[in-house]
Every structure is written in C-alpha cells, then in structure tokens.
Coordinates of C-alpha atoms in Angstrom, one line a residue:
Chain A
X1 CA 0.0 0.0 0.0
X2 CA 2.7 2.1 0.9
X3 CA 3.9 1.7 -3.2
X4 CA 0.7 2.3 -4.0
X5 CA 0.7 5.5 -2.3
X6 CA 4.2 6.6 -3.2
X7 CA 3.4 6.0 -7.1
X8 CA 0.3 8.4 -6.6
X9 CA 2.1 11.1 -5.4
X10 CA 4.5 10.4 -8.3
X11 CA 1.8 10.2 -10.7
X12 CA 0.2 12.9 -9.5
X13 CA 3.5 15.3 -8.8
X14 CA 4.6 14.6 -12.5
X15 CA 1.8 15.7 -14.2
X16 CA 1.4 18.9 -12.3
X17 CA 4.8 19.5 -13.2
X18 CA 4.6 19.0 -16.3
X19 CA 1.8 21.7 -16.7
X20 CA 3.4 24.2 -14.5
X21 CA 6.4 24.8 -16.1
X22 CA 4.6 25.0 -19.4
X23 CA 4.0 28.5 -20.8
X24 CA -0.2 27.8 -21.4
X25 CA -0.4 30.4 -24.3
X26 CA 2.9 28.5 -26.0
X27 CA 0.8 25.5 -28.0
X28 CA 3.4 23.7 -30.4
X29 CA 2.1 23.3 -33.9
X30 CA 0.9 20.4 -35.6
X31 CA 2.3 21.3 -38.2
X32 CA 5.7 21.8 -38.3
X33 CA 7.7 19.0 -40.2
X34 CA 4.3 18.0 -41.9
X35 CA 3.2 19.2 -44.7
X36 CA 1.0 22.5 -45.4
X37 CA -2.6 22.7 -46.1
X38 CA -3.9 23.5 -48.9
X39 CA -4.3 27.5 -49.8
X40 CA -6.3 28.6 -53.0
X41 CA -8.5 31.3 -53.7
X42 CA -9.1 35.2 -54.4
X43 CA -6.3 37.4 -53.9
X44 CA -6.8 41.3 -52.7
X45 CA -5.7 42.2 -55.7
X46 CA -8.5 40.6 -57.4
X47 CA -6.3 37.6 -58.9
X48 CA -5.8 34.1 -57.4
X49 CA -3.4 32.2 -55.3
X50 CA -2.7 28.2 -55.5
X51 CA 0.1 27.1 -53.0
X52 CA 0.6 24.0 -54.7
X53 CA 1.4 26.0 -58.0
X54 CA 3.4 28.6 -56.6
X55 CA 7.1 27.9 -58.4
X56 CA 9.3 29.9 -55.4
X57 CA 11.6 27.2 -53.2
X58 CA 10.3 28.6 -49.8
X59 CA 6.9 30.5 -49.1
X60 CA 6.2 32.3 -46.4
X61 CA 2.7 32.4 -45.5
X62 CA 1.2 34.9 -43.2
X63 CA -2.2 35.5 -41.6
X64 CA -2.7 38.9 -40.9
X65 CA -6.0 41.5 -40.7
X66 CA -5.9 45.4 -40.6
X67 CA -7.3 45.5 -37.3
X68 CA -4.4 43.6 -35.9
X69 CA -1.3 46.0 -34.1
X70 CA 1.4 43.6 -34.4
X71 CA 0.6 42.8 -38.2
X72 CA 1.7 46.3 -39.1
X73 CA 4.5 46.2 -37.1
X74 CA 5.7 43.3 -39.2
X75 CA 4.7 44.2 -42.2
X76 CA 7.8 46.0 -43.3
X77 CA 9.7 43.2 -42.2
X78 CA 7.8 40.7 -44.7
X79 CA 7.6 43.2 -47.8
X80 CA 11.3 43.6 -46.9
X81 CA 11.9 39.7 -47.4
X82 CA 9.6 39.6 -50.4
X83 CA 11.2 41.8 -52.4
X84 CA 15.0 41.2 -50.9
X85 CA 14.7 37.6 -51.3
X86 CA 12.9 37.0 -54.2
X87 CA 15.7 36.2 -56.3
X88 CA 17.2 33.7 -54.2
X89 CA 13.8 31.9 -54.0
X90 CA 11.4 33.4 -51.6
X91 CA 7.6 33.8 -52.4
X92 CA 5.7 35.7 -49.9
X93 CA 1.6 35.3 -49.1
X94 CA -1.1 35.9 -47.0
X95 CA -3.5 35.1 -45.5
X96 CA -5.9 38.2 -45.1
X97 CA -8.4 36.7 -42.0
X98 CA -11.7 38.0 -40.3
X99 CA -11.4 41.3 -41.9
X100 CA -12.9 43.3 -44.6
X101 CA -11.1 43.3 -48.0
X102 CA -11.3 47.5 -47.8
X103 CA -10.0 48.1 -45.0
X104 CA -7.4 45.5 -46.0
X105 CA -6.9 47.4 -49.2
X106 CA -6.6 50.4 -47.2
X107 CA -3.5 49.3 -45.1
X108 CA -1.6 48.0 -47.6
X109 CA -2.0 51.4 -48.9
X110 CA -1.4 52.7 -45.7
X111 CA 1.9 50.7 -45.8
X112 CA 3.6 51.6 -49.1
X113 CA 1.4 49.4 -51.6
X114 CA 0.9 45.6 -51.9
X115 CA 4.2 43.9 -52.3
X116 CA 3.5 40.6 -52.3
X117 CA -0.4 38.4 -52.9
X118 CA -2.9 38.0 -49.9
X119 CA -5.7 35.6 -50.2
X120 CA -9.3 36.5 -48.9
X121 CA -10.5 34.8 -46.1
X122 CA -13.6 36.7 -44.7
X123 CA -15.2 33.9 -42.8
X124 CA -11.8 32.6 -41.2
X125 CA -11.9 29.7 -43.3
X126 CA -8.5 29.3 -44.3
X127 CA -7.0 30.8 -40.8
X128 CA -8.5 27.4 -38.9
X129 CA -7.3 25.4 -42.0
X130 CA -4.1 26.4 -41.3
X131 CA -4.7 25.9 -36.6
X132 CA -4.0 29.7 -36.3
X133 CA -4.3 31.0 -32.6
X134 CA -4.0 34.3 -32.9
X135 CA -3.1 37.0 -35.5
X136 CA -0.3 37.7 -36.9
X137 CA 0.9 34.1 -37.4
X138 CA 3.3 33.3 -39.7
X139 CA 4.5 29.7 -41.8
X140 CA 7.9 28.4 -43.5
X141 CA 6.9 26.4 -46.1
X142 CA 10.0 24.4 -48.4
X143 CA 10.1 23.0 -51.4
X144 CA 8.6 19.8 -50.9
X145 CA 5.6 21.6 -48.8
X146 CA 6.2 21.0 -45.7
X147 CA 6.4 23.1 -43.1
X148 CA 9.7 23.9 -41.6
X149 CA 8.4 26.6 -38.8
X150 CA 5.9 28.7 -37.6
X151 CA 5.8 32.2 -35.7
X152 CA 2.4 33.0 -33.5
X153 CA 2.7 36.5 -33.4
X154 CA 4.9 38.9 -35.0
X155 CA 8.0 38.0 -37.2
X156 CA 11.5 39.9 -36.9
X157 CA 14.3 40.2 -39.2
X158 CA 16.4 38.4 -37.1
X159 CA 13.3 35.2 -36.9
X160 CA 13.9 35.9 -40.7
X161 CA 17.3 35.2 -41.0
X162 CA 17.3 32.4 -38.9
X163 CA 14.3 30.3 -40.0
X164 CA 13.8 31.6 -43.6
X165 CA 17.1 32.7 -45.0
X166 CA 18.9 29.1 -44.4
X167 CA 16.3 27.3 -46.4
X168 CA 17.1 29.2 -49.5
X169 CA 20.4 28.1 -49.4
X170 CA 19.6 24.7 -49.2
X171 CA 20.5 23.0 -52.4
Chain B
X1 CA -12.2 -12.0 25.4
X2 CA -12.2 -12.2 21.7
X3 CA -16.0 -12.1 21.3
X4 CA -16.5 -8.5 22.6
X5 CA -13.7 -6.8 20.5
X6 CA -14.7 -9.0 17.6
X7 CA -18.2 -7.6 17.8
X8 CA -16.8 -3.6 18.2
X9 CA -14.9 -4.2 14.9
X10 CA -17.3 -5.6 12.8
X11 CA -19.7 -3.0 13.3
X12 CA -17.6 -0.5 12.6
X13 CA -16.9 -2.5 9.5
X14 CA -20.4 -2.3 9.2
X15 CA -20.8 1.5 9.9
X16 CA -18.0 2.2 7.4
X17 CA -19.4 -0.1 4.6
X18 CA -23.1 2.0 5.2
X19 CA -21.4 5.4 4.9
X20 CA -19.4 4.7 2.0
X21 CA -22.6 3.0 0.2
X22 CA -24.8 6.1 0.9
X23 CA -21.8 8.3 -0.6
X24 CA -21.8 5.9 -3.5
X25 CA -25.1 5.9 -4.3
X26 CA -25.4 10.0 -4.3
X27 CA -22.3 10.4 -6.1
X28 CA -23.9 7.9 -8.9
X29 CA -26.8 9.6 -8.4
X30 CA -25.5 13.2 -9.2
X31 CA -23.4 12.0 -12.1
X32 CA -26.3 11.1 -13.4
X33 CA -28.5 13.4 -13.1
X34 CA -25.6 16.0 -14.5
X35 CA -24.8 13.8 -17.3
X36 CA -28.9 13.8 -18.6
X37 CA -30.2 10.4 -20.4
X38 CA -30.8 12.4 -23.7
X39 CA -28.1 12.8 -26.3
X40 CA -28.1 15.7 -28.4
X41 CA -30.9 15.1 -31.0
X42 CA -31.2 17.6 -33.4
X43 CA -28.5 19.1 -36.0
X44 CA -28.4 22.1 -33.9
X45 CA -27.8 20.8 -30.9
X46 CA -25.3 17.9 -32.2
X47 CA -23.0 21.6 -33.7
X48 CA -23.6 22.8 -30.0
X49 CA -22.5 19.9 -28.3
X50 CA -19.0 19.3 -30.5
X51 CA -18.4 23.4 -30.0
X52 CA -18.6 22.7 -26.4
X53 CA -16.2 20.4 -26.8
X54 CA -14.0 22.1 -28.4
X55 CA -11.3 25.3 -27.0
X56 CA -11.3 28.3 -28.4
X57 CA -7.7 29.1 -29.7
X58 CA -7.7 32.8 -29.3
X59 CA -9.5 32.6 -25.5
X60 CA -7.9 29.5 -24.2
X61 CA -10.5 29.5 -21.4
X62 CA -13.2 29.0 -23.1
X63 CA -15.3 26.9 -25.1
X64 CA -15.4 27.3 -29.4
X65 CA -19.6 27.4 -28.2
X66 CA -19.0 30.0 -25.4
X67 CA -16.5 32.4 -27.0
X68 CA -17.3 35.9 -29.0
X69 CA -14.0 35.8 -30.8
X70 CA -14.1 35.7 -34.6
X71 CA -12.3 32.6 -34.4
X72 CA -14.6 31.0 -32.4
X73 CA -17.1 31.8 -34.6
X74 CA -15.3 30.4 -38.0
X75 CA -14.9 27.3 -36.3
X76 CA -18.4 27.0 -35.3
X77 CA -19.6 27.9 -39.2
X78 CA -17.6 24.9 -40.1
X79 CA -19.0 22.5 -37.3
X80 CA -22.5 23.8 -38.5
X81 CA -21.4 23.2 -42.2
X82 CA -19.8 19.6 -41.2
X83 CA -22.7 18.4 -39.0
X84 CA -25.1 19.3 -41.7
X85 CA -22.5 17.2 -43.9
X86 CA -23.7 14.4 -42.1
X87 CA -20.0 13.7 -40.1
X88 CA -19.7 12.2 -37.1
X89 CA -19.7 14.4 -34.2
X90 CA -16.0 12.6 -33.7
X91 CA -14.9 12.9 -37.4
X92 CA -15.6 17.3 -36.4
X93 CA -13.9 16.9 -33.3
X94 CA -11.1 14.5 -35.7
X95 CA -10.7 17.6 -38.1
X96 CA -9.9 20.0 -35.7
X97 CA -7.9 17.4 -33.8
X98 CA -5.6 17.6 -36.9
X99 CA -5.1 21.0 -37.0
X100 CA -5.1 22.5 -33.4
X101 CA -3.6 18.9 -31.8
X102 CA -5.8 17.2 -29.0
X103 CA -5.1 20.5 -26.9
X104 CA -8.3 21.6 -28.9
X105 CA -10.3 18.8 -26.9
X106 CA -11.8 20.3 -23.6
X107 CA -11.8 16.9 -22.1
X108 CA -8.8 14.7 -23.3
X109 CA -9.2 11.4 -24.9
X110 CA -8.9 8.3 -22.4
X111 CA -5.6 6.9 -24.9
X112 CA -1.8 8.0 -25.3
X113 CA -1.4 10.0 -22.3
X114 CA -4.6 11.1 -22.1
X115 CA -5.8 8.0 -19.9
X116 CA -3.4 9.0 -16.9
X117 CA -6.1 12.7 -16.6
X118 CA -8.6 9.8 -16.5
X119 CA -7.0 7.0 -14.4
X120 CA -5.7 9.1 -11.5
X121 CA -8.9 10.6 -9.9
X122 CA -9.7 6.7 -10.0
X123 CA -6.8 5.3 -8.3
X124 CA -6.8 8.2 -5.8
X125 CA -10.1 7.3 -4.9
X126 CA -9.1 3.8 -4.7
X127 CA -6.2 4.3 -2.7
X128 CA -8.6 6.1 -0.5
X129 CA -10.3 3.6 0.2
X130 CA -7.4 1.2 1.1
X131 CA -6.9 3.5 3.5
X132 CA -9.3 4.7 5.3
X133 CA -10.2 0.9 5.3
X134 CA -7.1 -0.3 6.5
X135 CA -7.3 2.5 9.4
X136 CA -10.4 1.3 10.6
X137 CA -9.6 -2.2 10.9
X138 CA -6.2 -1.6 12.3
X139 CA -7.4 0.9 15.1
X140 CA -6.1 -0.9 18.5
X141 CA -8.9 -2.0 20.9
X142 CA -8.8 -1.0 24.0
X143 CA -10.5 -4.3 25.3
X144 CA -7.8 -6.1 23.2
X145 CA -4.7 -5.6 21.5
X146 CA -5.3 -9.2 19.6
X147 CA -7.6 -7.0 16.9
X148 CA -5.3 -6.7 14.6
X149 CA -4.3 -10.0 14.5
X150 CA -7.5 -11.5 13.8
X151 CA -8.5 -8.7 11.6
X152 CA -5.2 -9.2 9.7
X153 CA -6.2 -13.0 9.1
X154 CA -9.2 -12.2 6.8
X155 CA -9.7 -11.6 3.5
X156 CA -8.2 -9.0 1.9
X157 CA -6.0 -7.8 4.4
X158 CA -2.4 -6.9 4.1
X159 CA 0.4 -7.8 6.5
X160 CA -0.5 -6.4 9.8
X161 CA 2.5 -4.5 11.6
X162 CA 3.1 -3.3 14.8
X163 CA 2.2 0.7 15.4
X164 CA 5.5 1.8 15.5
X165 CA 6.2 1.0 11.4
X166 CA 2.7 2.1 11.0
X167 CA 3.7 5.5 11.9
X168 CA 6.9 5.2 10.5
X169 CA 5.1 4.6 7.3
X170 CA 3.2 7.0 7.1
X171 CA 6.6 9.6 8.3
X172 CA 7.8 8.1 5.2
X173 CA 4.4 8.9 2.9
X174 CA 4.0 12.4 4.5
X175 CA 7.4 13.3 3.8
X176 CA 8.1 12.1 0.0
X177 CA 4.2 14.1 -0.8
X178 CA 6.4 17.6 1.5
X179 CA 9.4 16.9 -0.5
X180 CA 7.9 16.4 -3.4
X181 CA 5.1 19.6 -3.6
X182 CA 8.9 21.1 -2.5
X183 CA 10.6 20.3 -5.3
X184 CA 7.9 20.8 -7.5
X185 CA 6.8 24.6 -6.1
X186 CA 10.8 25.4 -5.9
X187 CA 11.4 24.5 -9.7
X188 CA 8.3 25.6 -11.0
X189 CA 7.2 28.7 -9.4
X190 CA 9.0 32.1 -9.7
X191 CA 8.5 34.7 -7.8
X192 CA 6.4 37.6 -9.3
X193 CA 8.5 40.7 -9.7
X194 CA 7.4 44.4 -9.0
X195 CA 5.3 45.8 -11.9
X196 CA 5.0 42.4 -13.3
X197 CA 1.7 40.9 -14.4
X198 CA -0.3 37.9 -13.1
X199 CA -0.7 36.9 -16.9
X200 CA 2.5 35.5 -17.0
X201 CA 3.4 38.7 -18.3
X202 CA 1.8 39.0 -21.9
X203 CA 0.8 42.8 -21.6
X204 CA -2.6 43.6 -22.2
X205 CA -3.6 45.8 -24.8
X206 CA -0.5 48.3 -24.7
X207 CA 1.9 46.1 -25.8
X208 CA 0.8 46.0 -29.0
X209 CA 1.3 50.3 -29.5
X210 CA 3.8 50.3 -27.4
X211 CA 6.0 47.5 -29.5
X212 CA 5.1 49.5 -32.5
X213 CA 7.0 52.5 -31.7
X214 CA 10.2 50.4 -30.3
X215 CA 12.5 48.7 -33.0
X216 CA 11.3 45.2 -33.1
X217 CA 13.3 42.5 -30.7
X218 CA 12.8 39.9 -28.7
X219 CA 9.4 40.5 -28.6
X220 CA 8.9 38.5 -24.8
X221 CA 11.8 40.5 -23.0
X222 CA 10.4 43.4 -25.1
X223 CA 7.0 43.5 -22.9
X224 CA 8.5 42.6 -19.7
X225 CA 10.8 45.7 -19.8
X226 CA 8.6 47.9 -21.2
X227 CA 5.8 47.0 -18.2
X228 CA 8.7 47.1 -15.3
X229 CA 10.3 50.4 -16.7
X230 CA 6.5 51.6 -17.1
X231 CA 5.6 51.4 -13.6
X232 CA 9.3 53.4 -12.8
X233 CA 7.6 55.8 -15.0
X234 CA 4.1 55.6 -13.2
X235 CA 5.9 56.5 -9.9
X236 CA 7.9 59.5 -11.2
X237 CA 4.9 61.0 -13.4
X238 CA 2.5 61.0 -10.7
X239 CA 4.9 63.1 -8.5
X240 CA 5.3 65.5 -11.1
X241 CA 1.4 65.9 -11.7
X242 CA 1.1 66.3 -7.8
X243 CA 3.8 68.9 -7.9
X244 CA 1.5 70.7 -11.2
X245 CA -1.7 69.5 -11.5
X246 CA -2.5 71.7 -14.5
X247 CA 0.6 70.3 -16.5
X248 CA -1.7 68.3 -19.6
X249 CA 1.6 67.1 -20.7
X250 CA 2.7 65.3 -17.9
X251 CA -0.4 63.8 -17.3
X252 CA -0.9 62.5 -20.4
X253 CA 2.7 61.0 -20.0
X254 CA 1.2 59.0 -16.7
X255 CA -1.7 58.1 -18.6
X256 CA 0.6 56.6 -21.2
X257 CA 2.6 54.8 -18.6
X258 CA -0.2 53.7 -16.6
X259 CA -1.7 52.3 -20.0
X260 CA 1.7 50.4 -20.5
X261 CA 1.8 49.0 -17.0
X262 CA -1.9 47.8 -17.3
X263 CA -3.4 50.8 -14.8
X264 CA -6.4 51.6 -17.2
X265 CA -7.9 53.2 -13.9
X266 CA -4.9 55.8 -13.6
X267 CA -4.9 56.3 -17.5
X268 CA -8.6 56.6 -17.1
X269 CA -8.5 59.2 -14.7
X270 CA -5.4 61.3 -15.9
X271 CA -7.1 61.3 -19.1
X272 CA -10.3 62.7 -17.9
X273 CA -8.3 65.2 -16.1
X274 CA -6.5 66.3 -19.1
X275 CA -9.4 66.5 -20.8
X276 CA -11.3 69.1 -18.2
X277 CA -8.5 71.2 -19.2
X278 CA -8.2 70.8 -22.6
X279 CA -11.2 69.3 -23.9
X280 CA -9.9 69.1 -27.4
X281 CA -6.3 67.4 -27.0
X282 CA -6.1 64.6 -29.4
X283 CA -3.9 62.3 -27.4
X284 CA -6.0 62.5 -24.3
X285 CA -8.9 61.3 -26.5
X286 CA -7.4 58.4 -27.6
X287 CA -6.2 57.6 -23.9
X288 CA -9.6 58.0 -22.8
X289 CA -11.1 55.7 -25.5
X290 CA -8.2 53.1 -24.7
X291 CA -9.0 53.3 -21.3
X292 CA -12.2 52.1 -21.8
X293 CA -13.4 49.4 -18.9
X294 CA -15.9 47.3 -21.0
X295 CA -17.6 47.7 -24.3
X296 CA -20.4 49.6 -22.5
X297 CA -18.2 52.0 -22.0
X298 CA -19.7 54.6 -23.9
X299 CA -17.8 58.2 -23.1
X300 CA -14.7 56.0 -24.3
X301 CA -16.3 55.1 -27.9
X302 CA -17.6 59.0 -27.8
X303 CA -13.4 59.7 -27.3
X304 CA -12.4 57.7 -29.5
X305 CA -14.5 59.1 -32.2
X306 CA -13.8 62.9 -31.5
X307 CA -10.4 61.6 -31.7
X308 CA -11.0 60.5 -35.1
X309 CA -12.8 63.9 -36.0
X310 CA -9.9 65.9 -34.6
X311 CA -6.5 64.1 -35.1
X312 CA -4.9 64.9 -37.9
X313 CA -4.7 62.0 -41.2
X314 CA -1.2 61.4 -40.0
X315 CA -2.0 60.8 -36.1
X316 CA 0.0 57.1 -35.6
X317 CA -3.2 55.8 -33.5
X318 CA -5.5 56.7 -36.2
X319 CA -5.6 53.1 -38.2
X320 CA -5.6 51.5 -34.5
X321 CA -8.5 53.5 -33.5
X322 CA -10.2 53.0 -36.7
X323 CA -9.7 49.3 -35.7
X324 CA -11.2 49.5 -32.7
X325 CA -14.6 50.9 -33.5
X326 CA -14.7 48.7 -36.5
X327 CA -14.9 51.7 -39.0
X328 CA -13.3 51.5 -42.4
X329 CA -11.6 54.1 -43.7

C-alpha cells in the first residue's frame, strides 16, 4: 500500500509539473515538419493564389488583418523579405483573415502598396485550416511543402534570417 | 475476550461499509443526473454539443460554443457546415484534432497519455479507500490488543505491523508528498516581480502600440521591460502631476505609462483630467477611448470618435483606432 501511495504522489506530482512549467499560451504546432494545407482562392488584388502552384523554393505564409497591431509592425519586415529575397527563391503570401477586404486594401495602402499576394479569407476559413491561434501568425513552407516553422505573433528580421534565410540556401 | 472486541470491529466494518454505500449511491446519483439520459438530437444541438467540446484558440479558457471571438465563430460555421454534412460528431472533433492537436479537446481522450487525466482521480479514490479501510480495521482495541491479528487474518488484508512501522510509514508517505510539492513549487514557481503581471506577463492591450513605436526585438523581453520600466515611469509621473496639477503634458505621459503597465484606472482618470483642461487634446482622447473598462463604456467610444474627427490623417493611432470601433476608412 505504501507503493501504491508513493506511485500516486509520483503520478500525481509529474503531471502537475509538467503543466506548470509550461507556458499555457505556447501551444506547439501540428504542423511543423508535416506538410501544409492547402491554400487557393481570391487574392486582394483581385487575382488568385494556389500554394501548390506557386514555383518559389520557400513561401512564407502569413495570416494577418488590418485591425491587428502587431501585423503592421511586421509588415515591413515581410515586404522587406519579399522583395530582398525573391531572387534567391522566396515567395511571400497571405492570409488576409476575419477582416474586410477595404479596410485590407486600405493598409496596404497605408503601408507603401501591396508587395506581395494575400488571399481573402472573410469567414476565417482558411485561418482554422491552417490551426492559427492568434493573428499575426506566420508559416515556412520548403520545397517539398512541408512546413519547416511557424511564428504565432509577430515576425522579426532576425526570426527571418534564422528560419527563412537558411532554407534558400539549401541545395 | 475475543467475542467482545470482535463484535466492536465488525460493526464498525459495518458503519464504514453503510457510509461509503450512501456516498456511493449519491455520487452515482449526481453524475447522473448531470450527465442527462438524452443525447443531443437535433443538428443544432449535435453543432452545439461538439463546440462545447471544443477550446477556443484565441480565448484559451473558453469553449469554441462560449467564446465571441471571430475565431470561435469560423470554427463553429464549419461544425455547422460539417454536422449538416452528415459527419460524425467525432470525425468534427477529428478535423480540428488535426489542425489544433488534442489541446483543442476540452476533455482529453482516455488513450496515449490522455488516460493517466482519467485513471488518476480513480486510483486516488481507490487508494482512499485502502486506506481509510485499512485505518479502521487496524485501530487498536482498547479491550484487546489481539484486533489486529484477527483482523489481519481475513480476507483481503495486508500484512499487519506493529504501530510503531505504522507511523513510520506514514513519516515516510508524508514526507516524499512535503518533499515532493517542495521540489515541484521550488522548480516551478518564480516569484512575481514588481510591476510584473499575473498573466505570465503578456501585456494587455498596450503592448501592442507600445512595440510599435520600439524597434522590433525579442518580442517577450520586449513586454517585460517595457511594463517594469512603465511602472518606474508611473511612480515618477505622478509626482510631477502632484507637484503641477494643471501640467496636460505630464499627465498624459502618466496616462501613457499607466496604459503600458496595465493601470487603465490611472490612465482613465489622468485622461479625464486632461481633458477638463483641454477638452480638445487629441492624445487624451485616444487615452480616454483606450482606457475604456468594458464595451459599455460609452464616453470612451464617444473619445475615440472625437479623436478621429480631430486628429490629424497622419496621427499614428489613427488606423488603430479605426480598428477598434470597426470603422473602415
């Protein structure tokens, strides 16, 4: 009995532990290592996006609205990478969720014009395809579409060059 | 001599067996009662029961069927959409398994890990039991010491040692559970600093503004800093407004500070008090309208949109404002 005892407390200590050292708003994706879900459909611009057509070696899909503070912090930092990268390989997206494509249009104007596709996702369709929890989220996709990393929340330079820029140089 | 003690035990054995068998019976009874002998029957409620099942990934607290946020709701369009489909109520759950990972699931599943969240308010309640059984059946007699030995001798009964190991044993369990609520408390548990918040520091609101205007970094240590050094703020602003109450400037610098740290009260009230000064100042306007305690709040949505009216095209709030109130441009 007194085992029995001893491997409750165990038990019970262990998982505890587990959960309080755990940051609860940190959820690890499913997705990373596996590969992307689909994204098709409308662009802002009034074309269309397919991921599984698009030729670049690495896209970088984003999920972003106008109403979201952190998106336009990081906007400069994507439009940056889409046009600095784009010869080595990089194809930039989003994912423009739960938001209406005016005030959408407006931000990009707001930020220096579009620079790079964002597909129209009204209902939040394609943000729960792809298990976003929260806005801005961002996805590393390679060549063979699978995706190498994700960002919840906003993306830096530095997050750039370290998860991005190696994957281009990948042969 | 054995009769009498004999007699004492069994009906406690008896009293115990009764008590346990009423609690038994009520707990059975309450679970269910709770648990209702209807399954969901219509569409409707089939989508309500799998969104209840389901957590919301922008409001981890909640339920997808209890939360406002537009996430929530896209999720629940799809269970609608799915449900009409004709899938399983598992296959919805299954789909949303494959994207969010069973963290979506409110209640876990009983396999992989899952079954220890299930097995261990069993096995506590079982190990209760051996307990408290083996406590009544072991506690001495006055009449007779030879209790335990008979006792021990029936069915189910483990070896039966003397007092002093009893007690020693339970030293022993008393002091692994201390040591180990020690450990895990020591290794798990930081203290929570001065200015720091209760959310495990992801600062409310503010941060978002307030990361805008400072080159982008580590966006964690980022937040921490900016609350800690905006509570530094807090205590040196509010001296200086003391010192001049009917300095706007330096009140709306506590505002700011306070909004930073998470005050919205002090922001609320410096703002107000710029604003009986200069009714017209932009930047208390939008402090007002941020300071706002609940969406009911209407003299901060009246701010916010005299702040539109007023602030010049430029103003770096305006887009954020415009967010808030859900206006387009």
């Amino acid at each position: 009995m007194l085992a029995a005892a001893l491997l409750g407390v165990a038990a019970v200590v262990s998982v505890f532990s587990s959960g309080f050292g755990r940051d609860p708003s940190v959820v690890p994706s499913n997705f990373v290592s596996e590969p992307a879900p689909g994204l098709a459909g409308p662009t802002l611009d009034g074309g269309t996006y397919d991921l599984a057509e698009d030729p670049a070696k690495v896209v970088l899909v984003n999920v972003w609205a106008s109403w979201c503070g952190p998106c336009k912090a990081e906007y400069p930092v994507l439009a940056a990478a889409a046009e600095g990268l784009a010869s080595r390989g990089l194809s930039v997206v989003g994912i423009n969720t739960q938001d209406k494509p005016e005030n959408a249009q407006a931000f990009l104007r707001e930020m220096g014009g579009e620079v790079y596709p964002s597909v129209v996702d009204v209902e939040g369709r394609h943000a729960v395809d792809w298990g976003t929890f929260g806005i801005p989220e961002t996805f590393v996709i390679d060549e063979t579409g699978t995706v190498r990393a994700r960002q919840v929340g906003e993306v830096t330079s530095s997050w750039i060059d370290q998860h991005v820029v190696p994957l281009l140089d990948e042969s | 001599m054995d009769r009498p003690a004999r007699r004492t035990a069994s009906r406690r054995v008896l009293t115990a067996a009764a008590v346990v068998g009423v609690l038994v019976a009520l707990a059975v009874a309450g679970l269910v009662r709770s648990a209702g002998t209807d399954g969901p029957v219509t569409d409707g409620e089939r989508a309500q029961a799998v969104a209840a099942s389901l957590r919301c990934p922008t409001c981890q607290g909640l339920s997808v069927a209890d939360s406002g946020s537009p996430l929530a709701k896209s999720m629940r369009d799809i269970i609608d959409e799915q449900v009409a489909a004709g899938k399983s109520s598992e296959e919805i759950k299954g789909y949303f398994v494959d994207r969010y990972g069973d963290w979506v699931l409110l209640a876990p599943r009983a396999e992989g890990g899952g079954w220890v969240v299930w097995a261990v308010p069993g096995a506590a309640v079982l190990v209760g039991l051996l307990v408290v059984s083996s406590l009544v059946r072991r506690r001495p007699d006055p009449d007779t010491g030879a209790a335990d030995e008979l006792e021990a001798t029936g069915p189910g009964a483990t070896q039966a040692p003397g007092r002093g190991s009893q007690t020693l044993r339970w030293v022993a369990v008393g002091g692994v559970l201390a040591a180990s609520l020690g450990v895990l408390i020591a290794t798990n548990l930081d203290v929570r600093g001065e200015g720091e918040l209760a959310t495990g520091n992801v600062t409310p609101l503010g941060a978002s503004t307030a990361q805008q205007q400072t080159p982008p970094e580590d966006a964690g240590q980022t937040q921490d800093q900016d609350a800690e050094s905006a509570i530094a703020a807090m205590e040196e602003l509010q001296a200086a407004v003391e010192a001049n109450p009917d300095d706007v400037a330096t009140r709306l610098a506590l505002a700011s500070a306070a909004f930073q740290g998470g005050r919205l009260d002090v922001t609320r009230t410096q703002a107000e008090a710029a604003l009986d000064r200069e009714p017209r100042n932009v930047d208390a306007l939008m402090l007002r309208g941020l300071a706002a305690e609940s969406k009911k709040d209407t003299e901060a949505t009246s701010a916010l949109r005299s702040f539109l009216r007023l602030a010049p095209e430029d103003h770096p709030a305006v887009p954020l404002v415009r967010g808030l109130l859900g206006e387009g441009s």
